[in-house]
Coordinates of C-alpha atoms and ligand atoms in Angstrom, one line a residue:
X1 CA 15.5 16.6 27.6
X2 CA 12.2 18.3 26.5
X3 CA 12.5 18.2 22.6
X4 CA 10.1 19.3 19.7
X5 CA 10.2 17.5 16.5
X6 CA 8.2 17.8 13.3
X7 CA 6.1 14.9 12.1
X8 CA 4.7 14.6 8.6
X9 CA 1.5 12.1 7.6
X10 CA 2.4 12.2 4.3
X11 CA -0.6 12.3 1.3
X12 CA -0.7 8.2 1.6
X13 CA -1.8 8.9 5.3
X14 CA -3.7 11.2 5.0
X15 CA -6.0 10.0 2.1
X16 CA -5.9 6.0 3.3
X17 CA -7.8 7.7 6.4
X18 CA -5.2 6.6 9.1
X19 CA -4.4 10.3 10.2
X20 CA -6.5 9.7 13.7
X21 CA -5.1 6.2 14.5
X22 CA -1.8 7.8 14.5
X23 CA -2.2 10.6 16.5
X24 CA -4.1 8.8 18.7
X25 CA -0.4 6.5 19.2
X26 CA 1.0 9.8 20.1
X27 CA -1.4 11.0 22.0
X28 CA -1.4 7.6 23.9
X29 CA 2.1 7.4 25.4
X30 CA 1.9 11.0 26.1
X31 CA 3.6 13.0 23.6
X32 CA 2.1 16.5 22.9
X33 CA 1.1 17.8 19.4
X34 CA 2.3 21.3 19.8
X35 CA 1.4 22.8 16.2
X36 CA -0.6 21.0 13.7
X37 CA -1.8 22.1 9.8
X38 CA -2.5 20.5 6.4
X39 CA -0.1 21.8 3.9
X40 CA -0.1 20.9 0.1
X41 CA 3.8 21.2 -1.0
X42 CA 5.3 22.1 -3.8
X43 CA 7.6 20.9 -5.6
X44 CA 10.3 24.0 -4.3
X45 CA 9.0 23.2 -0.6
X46 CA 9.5 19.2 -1.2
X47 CA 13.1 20.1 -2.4
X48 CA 13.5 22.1 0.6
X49 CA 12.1 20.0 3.1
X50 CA 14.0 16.6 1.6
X51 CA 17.4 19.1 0.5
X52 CA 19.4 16.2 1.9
X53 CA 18.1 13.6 -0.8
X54 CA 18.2 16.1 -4.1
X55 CA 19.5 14.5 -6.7
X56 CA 19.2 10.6 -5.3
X57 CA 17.8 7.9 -7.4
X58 CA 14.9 7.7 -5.3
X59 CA 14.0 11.4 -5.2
X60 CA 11.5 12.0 -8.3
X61 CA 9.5 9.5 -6.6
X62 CA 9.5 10.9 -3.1
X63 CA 9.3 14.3 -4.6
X64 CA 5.9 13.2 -6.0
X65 CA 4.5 11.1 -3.2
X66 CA 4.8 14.4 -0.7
X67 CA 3.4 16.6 -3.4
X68 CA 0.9 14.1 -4.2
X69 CA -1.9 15.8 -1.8
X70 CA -2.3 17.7 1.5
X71 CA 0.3 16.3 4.2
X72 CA -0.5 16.3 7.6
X73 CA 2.5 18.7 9.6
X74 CA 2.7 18.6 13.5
X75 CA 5.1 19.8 16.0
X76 CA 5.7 16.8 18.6
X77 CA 7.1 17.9 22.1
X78 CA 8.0 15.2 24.6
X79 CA 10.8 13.6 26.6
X80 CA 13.5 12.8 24.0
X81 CA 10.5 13.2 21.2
X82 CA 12.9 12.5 18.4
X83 CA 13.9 9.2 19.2
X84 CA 10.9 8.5 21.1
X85 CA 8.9 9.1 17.9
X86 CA 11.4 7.3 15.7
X87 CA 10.9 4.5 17.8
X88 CA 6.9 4.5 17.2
X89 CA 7.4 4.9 13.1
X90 CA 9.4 2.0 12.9
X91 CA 12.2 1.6 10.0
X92 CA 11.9 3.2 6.6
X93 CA 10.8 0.4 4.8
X94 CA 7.7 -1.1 5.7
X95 CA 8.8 -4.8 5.1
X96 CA 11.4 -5.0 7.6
X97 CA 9.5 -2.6 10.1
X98 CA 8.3 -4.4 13.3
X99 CA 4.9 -4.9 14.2
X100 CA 3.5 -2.6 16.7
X101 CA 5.6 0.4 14.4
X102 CA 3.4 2.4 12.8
X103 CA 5.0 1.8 9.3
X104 CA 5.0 -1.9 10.4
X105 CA 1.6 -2.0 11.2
X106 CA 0.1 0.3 8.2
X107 CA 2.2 -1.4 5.9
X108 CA 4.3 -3.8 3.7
X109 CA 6.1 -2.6 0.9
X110 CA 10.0 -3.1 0.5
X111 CA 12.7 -1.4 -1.2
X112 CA 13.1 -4.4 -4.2
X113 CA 9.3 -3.6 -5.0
X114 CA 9.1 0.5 -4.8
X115 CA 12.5 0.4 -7.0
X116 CA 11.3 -2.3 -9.7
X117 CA 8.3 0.3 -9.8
X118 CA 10.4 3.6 -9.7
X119 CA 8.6 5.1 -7.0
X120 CA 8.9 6.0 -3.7
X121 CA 8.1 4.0 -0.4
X122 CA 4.8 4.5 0.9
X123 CA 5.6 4.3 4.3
X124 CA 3.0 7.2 5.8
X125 CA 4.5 9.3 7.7
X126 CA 8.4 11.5 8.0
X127 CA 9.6 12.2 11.6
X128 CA 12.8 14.4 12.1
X129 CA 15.9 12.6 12.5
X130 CA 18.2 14.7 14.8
X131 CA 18.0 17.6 17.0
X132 CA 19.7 19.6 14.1
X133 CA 16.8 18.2 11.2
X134 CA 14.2 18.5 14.0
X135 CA 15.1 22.9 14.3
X136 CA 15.6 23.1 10.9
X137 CA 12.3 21.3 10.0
X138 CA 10.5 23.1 12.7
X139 CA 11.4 26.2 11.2
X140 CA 10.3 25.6 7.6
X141 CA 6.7 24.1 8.4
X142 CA 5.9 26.3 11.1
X143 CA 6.5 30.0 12.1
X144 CA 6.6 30.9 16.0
X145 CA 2.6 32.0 16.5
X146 CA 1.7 28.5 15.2
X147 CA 3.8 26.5 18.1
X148 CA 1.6 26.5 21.5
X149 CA 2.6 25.9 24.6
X150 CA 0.0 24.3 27.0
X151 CA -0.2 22.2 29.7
X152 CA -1.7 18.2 29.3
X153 CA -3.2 15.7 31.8
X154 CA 0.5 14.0 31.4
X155 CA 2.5 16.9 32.2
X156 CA 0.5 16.8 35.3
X157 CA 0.7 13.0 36.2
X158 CA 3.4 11.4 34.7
X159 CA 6.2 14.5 34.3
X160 CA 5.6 15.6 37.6
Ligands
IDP201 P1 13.2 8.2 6.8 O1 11.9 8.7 6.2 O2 13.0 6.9 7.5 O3 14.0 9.2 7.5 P2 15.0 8.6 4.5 O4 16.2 7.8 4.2 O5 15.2 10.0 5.1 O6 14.0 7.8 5.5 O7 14.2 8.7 3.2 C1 13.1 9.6 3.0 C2 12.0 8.9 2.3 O8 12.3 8.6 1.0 C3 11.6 7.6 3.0 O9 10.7 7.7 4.1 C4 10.9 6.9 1.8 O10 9.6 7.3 1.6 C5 11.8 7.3 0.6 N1 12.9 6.4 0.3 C6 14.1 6.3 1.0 N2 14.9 5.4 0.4 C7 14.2 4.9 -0.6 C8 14.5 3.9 -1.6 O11 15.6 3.3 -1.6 N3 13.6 3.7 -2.6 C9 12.4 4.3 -2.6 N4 12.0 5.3 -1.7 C10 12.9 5.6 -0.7
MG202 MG1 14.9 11.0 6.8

């Protein structure tokens, strides 16, 4: 029931300024940041990191956003913290994203507008999709001594 999942602010995050507004949705219903680093991908890491959309129209674009700048990497623990996340970044593209998502909220582009332009959507931040992504992922941003465990105010009030 206790999952981990990796969540990246990607360089559009990180260098419109909005990394602490979106930790601070994390932090805010609860969910622990468990590891947590800037990392500047390459363009080998980027292909290993998004393997599963190699070779897809979209990629060159996507592979240059994440490459673009430092990303933001943390490991998310929580009550069913893969959906729960996915639930707080909202859709992939912006447009249709709900308000209150982050993407929603941080956001507007659509799919019709990042095609015309051949680049990728800017929609701030990736979040594991499965428990099988969310191990894998873990794995290749962070190694074992960088993943904490440590008690919070919420495992103390709410969990118990
Ligand atoms: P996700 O980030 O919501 O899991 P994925 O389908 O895994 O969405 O796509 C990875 C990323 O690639 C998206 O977050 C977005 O930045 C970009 N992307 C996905 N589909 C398209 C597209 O059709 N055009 C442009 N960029 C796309
Ligand atoms: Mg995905």
């Amino acid at each position: 029931m206790i999952q981990r999942t990796l969540v990246l602010l990607k360089p559009d995050a990180v260098q419109r300024g909005h990394m602490g507004e979106i930790i601070s949705r994390f932090e805010k219903v609860g969910l622990k940041m468990v590891a947590m680093k800037l990392v500047w991908a390459d363009k080998e890491f980027a292909k290993r990191h998004y393997a599963e959309h190699v070779g897809k129209k979209f990629y060159p674009g996507l592979e240059a956003l994440i490459t673009l700048g430092p990303v933001l990497a943390m490991a998310v623990e929580g009550i069913d913290a893969i959906e729960t996340v996915r639930k707080l970044v909202g859709p992939t593209e912006p447009k249709s994203a709900p308000p209150g998502t982050i993407r929603g909220d941080f956001a507007h582009v659509s799919y019709g507008y990042a095609d015309a332009k051949g680049i990728s959507i800017k929609n701030l931040i990736h979040a594991s999709a499965n428990e099988a992504d969310a191990k894998k992922e873990l794995a290749l941003w962070f190694n074992d001594k960088e993943m904490h465990s440590y008690k919070t105010v919420h495992d103390v009030h709410v969990l118990e």
